C-alpha positions as a printed NumPy array, in Angstrom:
array([[  0.   ,   0.   ,   0.   ],
       [  1.211,   3.579,  -0.51 ],
       [  2.877,   4.963,   2.613],
       [  1.092,   8.263,   1.88 ],
       [ -2.443,   7.207,   0.989],
       [ -3.806,  10.515,  -0.272],
       [ -5.416,  11.66 ,  -3.512],
       [ -3.901,  15.151,  -3.147],
       [ -0.388,  14.532,  -1.826],
       [  0.228,  11.291,  -3.726],
       [ -2.32 ,  11.207,  -6.522],
       [ -0.794,   8.851,  -9.099],
       [  0.356,   6.158,  -6.684],
       [ -2.906,   6.26 ,  -4.732],
       [ -5.033,   5.976,  -7.891],
       [ -2.881,   3.113,  -9.15 ],
       [ -3.254,   1.26 ,  -5.872],
       [ -7.012,   1.843,  -5.693],
       [ -7.418,   0.446,  -9.217],
       [ -5.507,  -2.714,  -8.253],
       [ -7.372,  -2.998,  -4.938],
       [-10.73 ,  -2.653,  -6.671],
       [ -9.911,  -5.406,  -9.175],
       [ -8.493,  -7.723,  -6.514],
       [-11.078,  -7.273,  -3.752],
       [-14.137,  -7.22 ,  -6.008],
       [-12.751, -10.063,  -8.139],
       [-12.304, -12.196,  -5.027],
       [-15.83 , -11.338,  -3.903],
       [-17.282, -12.503,  -7.216],
       [-15.128, -15.658,  -7.072],
       [-16.44 , -16.396,  -3.562],
       [-20.042, -16.114,  -4.745],
       [-19.311, -18.294,  -7.797],
       [-17.761, -21.007,  -5.631],
       [-20.666, -20.784,  -3.208],
       [-23.2  , -21.058,  -6.038],
       [-21.469, -24.105,  -7.51 ],
       [-20.981, -25.586,  -4.015],
       [-17.239, -25.689,  -4.5  ],
       [-16.311, -23.768,  -1.352],
       [-14.078, -26.64 ,  -0.311],
       [-11.678, -25.467,  -2.982],
       [ -9.038, -23.346,  -1.331],
       [ -9.6  , -19.622,  -1.984],
       [ -6.777, -17.259,  -2.778],
       [ -5.305, -16.069,   0.514],
       [ -3.861, -12.671,   1.265],
       [ -4.622,  -9.292,   2.759],
       [ -3.658,  -5.652,   2.386],
       [ -1.329,  -4.597,   5.164],
       [ -2.629,  -1.278,   6.494],
       [  0.41 ,  -1.184,   8.82 ],
       [  2.518,  -0.07 ,   5.846],
       [  0.615,   3.233,   5.645],
       [  2.101,   6.252,   7.426],
       [ -0.809,   8.557,   6.552],
       [ -4.305,   8.293,   5.108],
       [ -6.545,  11.26 ,   4.275],
       [-10.287,  11.244,   5.07 ],
       [-11.004,  11.438,   1.326],
       [ -8.877,   8.4  ,   0.498],
       [-10.388,   6.567,   3.464],
       [-13.858,   7.198,   2.023],
       [-12.941,   5.64 ,  -1.339],
       [-11.141,   2.744,   0.344],
       [-14.122,   1.929,   2.549],
       [-16.563,   2.158,  -0.367],
       [-14.673,  -0.58 ,  -2.243],
       [-14.813,  -2.909,   0.744],
       [-18.473,  -1.962,   1.223],
       [-19.165,  -3.049,  -2.358],
       [-17.327,  -6.34 ,  -1.797],
       [-19.399,  -6.967,   1.337],
       [-22.596,  -6.338,  -0.638],
       [-21.508,  -8.929,  -3.227],
       [-20.642, -11.69 ,  -0.768],
       [-23.109, -10.878,   2.007],
       [-20.324, -11.71 ,   4.46 ],
       [-18.774,  -9.6  ,   7.2  ],
       [-15.17 ,  -8.507,   6.829],
       [-12.414,  -8.259,   9.397],
       [ -9.177,  -6.357,   9.84 ],
       [ -5.729,  -7.916,  10.281],
       [ -2.866,  -6.77 ,  12.562],
       [ -4.785,  -3.65 ,  13.572],
       [ -2.564,  -3.187,  16.623],
       [  0.322,  -2.52 ,  14.225],
       [ -1.425,   0.298,  12.317],
       [  0.097,   3.752,  12.672],
       [ -1.877,   5.933,  15.127],
       [ -2.916,   8.454,  12.44 ],
       [ -4.177,   5.696,  10.139],
       [ -6.052,   3.915,  12.924],
       [ -7.56 ,   7.155,  14.245],
       [ -8.682,   8.347,  10.786],
       [-10.312,   5.038,   9.867],
       [-11.944,   4.834,  13.294],
       [-13.258,   8.407,  13.111],
       [-14.818,   7.987,   9.689],
       [-16.602,   4.84 ,  10.842],
       [-14.668,   2.315,   8.745],
       [-15.469,  -0.537,  11.127],
       [-19.179,   0.258,  11.502],
       [-19.631,   0.688,   7.78 ],
       [-18.354,  -2.832,   7.187],
       [-19.867,  -4.4  ,  10.328],
       [-16.403,  -4.969,  11.783],
       [-15.491,  -4.991,  15.448],
       [-13.148,  -2.199,  16.469],
       [-10.002,  -3.001,  18.395],
       [ -9.823,  -1.787,  21.982],
       [ -7.158,   0.74 ,  20.99 ],
       [ -9.521,   2.246,  18.413],
       [-12.5  ,   2.782,  20.713],
       [-11.492,   6.302,  21.768],
       [ -9.302,   8.217,  19.306],
       [ -7.146,  10.818,  21.041],
       [ -8.133,  14.509,  20.946],
       [ -7.123,  16.21 ,  17.711],
       [ -7.531,  19.534,  15.934],
       [ -8.763,  17.547,  12.92 ],
       [-12.226,  16.172,  13.666],
       [-13.662,  13.764,  11.11 ],
       [-17.339,  12.917,  10.793],
       [-18.493,   9.351,  10.296],
       [-19.483,   8.214,   6.815],
       [-23.038,   8.644,   5.672],
       [-24.153,   6.375,   2.841],
       [-27.369,   5.881,   0.923],
       [-29.098,   5.23 ,  -2.373],
       [-31.744,   7.953,  -2.37 ],
       [-31.283,  11.734,  -2.586],
       [-32.386,  12.563,   0.947],
       [-31.768,  16.185,   1.913],
       [-32.22 ,  15.553,   5.629],
       [-29.154,  13.306,   5.833],
       [-27.007,  15.835,   3.986],
       [-28.313,  18.647,   6.186],
       [-27.401,  16.751,   9.344],
       [-23.784,  16.468,   8.199],
       [-23.581,  20.224,   7.53 ],
       [-25.114,  20.879,  10.947],
       [-22.647,  18.522,  12.633],
       [-19.694,  20.244,  10.954],
       [-20.99 ,  23.697,  11.913],
       [-21.414,  22.604,  15.534],
       [-17.713,  21.75 ,  15.698],
       [-16.687,  25.296,  14.758],
       [-16.549,  28.439,  16.919],
       [-19.509,  30.735,  16.278],
       [-18.016,  33.158,  13.696],
       [-16.721,  30.292,  11.552],
       [-19.906,  28.282,  11.939],
       [-21.861,  31.204,  10.461],
       [-19.39 ,  31.457,   7.565],
       [-19.825,  27.755,   6.856],
       [-23.597,  28.172,   6.688],
       [-23.108,  31.179,   4.38 ],
       [-20.996,  29.026,   2.033],
       [-23.969,  26.622,   1.806],
       [-22.079,  23.358,   1.363],
       [-25.457,  21.667,   1.731],
       [-26.375,  22.791,  -1.801],
       [-23.284,  21.246,  -3.357],
       [-23.466,  18.057,  -1.307],
       [-27.117,  17.555,  -2.165],
       [-26.46 ,  18.106,  -5.873],
       [-23.688,  15.486,  -5.787],
       [-25.981,  13.034,  -3.998],
       [-28.85 ,  13.819,  -6.39 ],
       [-26.629,  13.319,  -9.43 ],
       [-25.456,   9.994,  -8.022],
       [-29.019,   8.844,  -7.473],
       [-30.292,  10.065, -10.852],
       [-27.398,   9.511, -13.256],
       [-24.541,   7.442, -11.843],
       [-26.173,   4.029, -12.164],
       [-28.188,   3.799, -15.409],
       [-30.21 ,   0.636, -15.929],
       [-28.409,  -0.238, -19.165],
       [-24.874,   0.116, -17.777],
       [-22.477,  -2.797, -18.205],
       [-20.685,  -3.38 , -14.878],
       [-17.427,  -5.306, -14.569],
       [-18.507,  -6.266, -11.04 ],
       [-21.987,  -6.192,  -9.47 ],
       [-22.803,  -2.56 ,  -8.698],
       [-23.547,  -1.168,  -5.25 ],
       [-25.7  ,   1.784,  -6.253],
       [-24.778,   3.967,  -3.296],
       [-23.243,   7.317,  -2.563],
       [-20.837,   7.879,   0.347],
       [-20.406,  11.184,   2.187],
       [-18.07 ,  12.466,   4.899],
       [-16.64 ,  15.721,   6.223],
       [-13.83 ,  17.004,   8.43 ],
       [-13.043,  20.175,  10.377],
       [ -9.51 ,  21.474,  10.972],
       [ -9.971,  23.707,  14.007],
       [ -6.481,  25.201,  13.81 ],
       [ -6.759,  26.242,  10.157],
       [-10.479,  27.078,  10.239],
       [-10.907,  24.712,   7.31 ],
       [-13.775,  22.4  ,   6.408],
       [-13.468,  19.499,   3.961],
       [-16.521,  17.755,   2.518],
       [-16.41 ,  14.719,   0.215],
       [-19.035,  12.837,  -1.804],
       [-18.213,   9.677,  -3.762],
       [-20.107,   7.22 ,  -5.936],
       [-18.983,   4.195,  -7.96 ],
       [-21.127,   5.064, -10.97 ],
       [-20.477,   5.452, -14.685],
       [-18.775,   8.875, -14.283],
       [-19.307,  12.323, -15.807],
       [-17.327,  11.613, -19.029],
       [-19.497,   8.565, -19.743],
       [-22.781,  10.373, -19.051],
       [-21.848,  13.625, -20.852],
       [-22.831,  12.452, -24.394],
       [-26.362,  11.852, -23.094],
       [-26.864,  15.485, -22.057],
       [-29.467,  17.468, -23.972],
       [-27.023,  19.965, -25.499],
       [-24.32 ,  17.465, -26.383],
       [-25.355,  17.109, -30.041],
       [-24.671,  20.799, -30.684],
       [-21.222,  20.596, -29.135],
       [-19.876,  17.258, -30.304],
       [-18.519,  18.432, -33.674],
       [-16.861,  21.438, -32.013],
       [-15.229,  19.171, -29.445],
       [-13.919,  16.818, -32.124],
       [-12.313,  19.746, -33.969],
       [-10.686,  20.854, -30.724],
       [ -9.353,  17.355, -30.094],
       [ -7.957,  17.166, -33.607],
       [ -6.088,  20.466, -33.133],
       [ -4.591,  19.364, -29.817],
       [ -3.508,  15.989, -31.157],
       [ -5.636,  14.09 , -28.632],
       [ -7.715,  11.021, -29.448],
       [-10.654,  12.124, -31.573],
       [-12.929,   9.609, -29.863],
       [-14.702,  11.936, -27.454],
       [-15.522,   9.023, -25.178],
       [-11.893,   7.943, -24.793],
       [-10.685,   7.953, -21.191],
       [ -7.61 ,   9.881, -22.377],
       [ -9.939,  12.882, -22.848],
       [-11.611,  12.686, -19.428],
       [-10.04 ,  15.827, -17.988],
       [-11.258,  17.82 , -20.976],
       [-14.68 ,  16.159, -20.777],
       [-15.215,  17.22 , -17.154],
       [-14.009,  20.741, -17.905],
       [-16.422,  20.895, -20.838],
       [-19.254,  19.697, -18.587],
       [-18.457,  22.478, -16.119],
       [-18.444,  25.06 , -18.938],
       [-21.806,  23.829, -20.216],
       [-23.302,  23.936, -16.716],
       [-22.283,  27.577, -16.336],
       [-23.412,  28.821, -19.758],
       [-26.695,  26.965, -20.335],
       [-29.888,  27.742, -18.447],
       [-32.177,  24.944, -19.664],
       [-30.023,  21.963, -18.784],
       [-31.347,  18.849, -17.076],
       [-30.726,  18.786, -13.327],
       [-27.481,  16.833, -13.774],
       [-25.904,  19.72 , -15.672],
       [-27.161,  22.507, -13.41 ],
       [-25.804,  20.78 , -10.323],
       [-22.193,  20.968, -11.469],
       [-22.184,  24.775, -11.376],
       [-23.896,  24.696,  -7.978],
       [-20.851,  22.769,  -6.757],
       [-18.527,  25.54 ,  -7.945],
       [-20.644,  28.18 ,  -6.204],
       [-20.021,  26.529,  -2.824],
       [-16.262,  27.046,  -3.239],
       [-16.82 ,  30.598,  -4.519],
       [-18.679,  31.601,  -1.359],
       [-15.816,  30.633,   0.976],
       [-13.002,  33.021,   1.917],
       [-10.78 ,  30.64 ,  -0.011],
       [-12.409,  27.646,  -1.641],
       [-11.31 ,  24.669,  -3.677],
       [-13.534,  22.283,  -5.604],
       [-11.979,  19.139,  -6.973],
       [-13.825,  16.619,  -9.125],
       [-12.283,  13.274, -10.042],
       [-14.414,  11.253, -12.458],
       [-13.197,   8.143, -14.241],
       [ -9.663,   9.164, -15.356],
       [-10.273,  12.922, -15.349],
       [ -9.829,  15.747, -12.86 ],
       [-11.193,  19.287, -12.669],
       [-10.102,  21.836, -10.057],
       [-11.604,  25.261,  -9.338],
       [ -9.751,  27.302,  -6.725],
       [-10.088,  30.875,  -5.51 ],
       [ -7.68 ,  33.204,  -7.32 ],
       [ -6.645,  30.644,  -9.941],
       [ -7.787,  29.578, -13.378],
       [ -9.685,  26.269, -13.51 ],
       [ -7.395,  23.331, -14.192],
       [ -8.053,  19.906, -15.688],
       [ -5.944,  16.775, -15.973],
       [ -6.202,  13.139, -17.012],
       [ -4.611,  10.297, -15.043],
       [ -3.528,   6.851, -16.134],
       [ -5.757,   5.091, -13.588],
       [ -9.463,   5.743, -12.926],
       [-10.988,   6.686,  -9.582],
       [-13.732,   4.133, -10.204],
       [-16.66 ,   6.543, -10.201],
       [-17.001,  10.227,  -9.327],
       [-15.429,  11.988,  -6.334],
       [-16.4  ,  15.561,  -5.406],
       [-14.327,  17.303,  -2.736],
       [-14.653,  20.813,  -1.291],
       [-11.941,  22.393,   0.844],
       [-13.3  ,  25.589,   2.406],
       [-11.162,  28.092,   4.342],
       [-13.679,  30.137,   6.296]])
């Protein structure tokens, strides 16, 4: 496992590991079900585990994605999971996974050491997960984050309205991430996962929403205005020397950036398109805000005082991740 398990500080290595983990863990889950169905469980399964003790640091965002993969594996097998050598985990790794509710999410028992994480200036909220777009659950997370802040900063958080962005991400996941005609490599768990953290020293709030759906680049060609833009996009790709297949994963960074541009300029978009600009507005309302979207292989970043940036990575995130970092 990466010693620095973080999608910001160690993006490429973390994405590469997550891709391998997803294939291994979900592949084993499917194999378990196949052997159970054919009554061949006496055949020895492939043994092995991922050694979390090799991690020196894990971010709340990376922990969310990690837990969602194991959550999907649990949904495939219907079996509870367990940790290995938890006493050897680094304190920061153990405390982060405990705080976000890693054990509860997967119906694991926590070790005695993990029952009470030590006091910290970084307070992480437990995961919330669901399938429906329920505003009440999103609102409770915003309220919980605000309650952790001193009064002036709590008011600034409410003014930034992260609820609007979080709800749009959850709504998009529910409405668009898991189409009925999608072809899944592994059985889908049609959920969204949500968490947040408060850094009391920095006056900073981080909020993250993740789903394991088809991604923005895959859904973009189905948007109402796509037909008018497709020829223009192909000409742009030809000029830049990129693959002219708009749906190619090598164009994902551009695809997300295009989706953000459409969401800002068009007024009669379906809800999926409107919601993307709502996400940017959350970051704009903070003293200093940063919105980061990772979807399939692409990335889009909007940050106060900087031009929007996009990038494409070799390995996919396995869905869509939306992260706000708000300095209040």
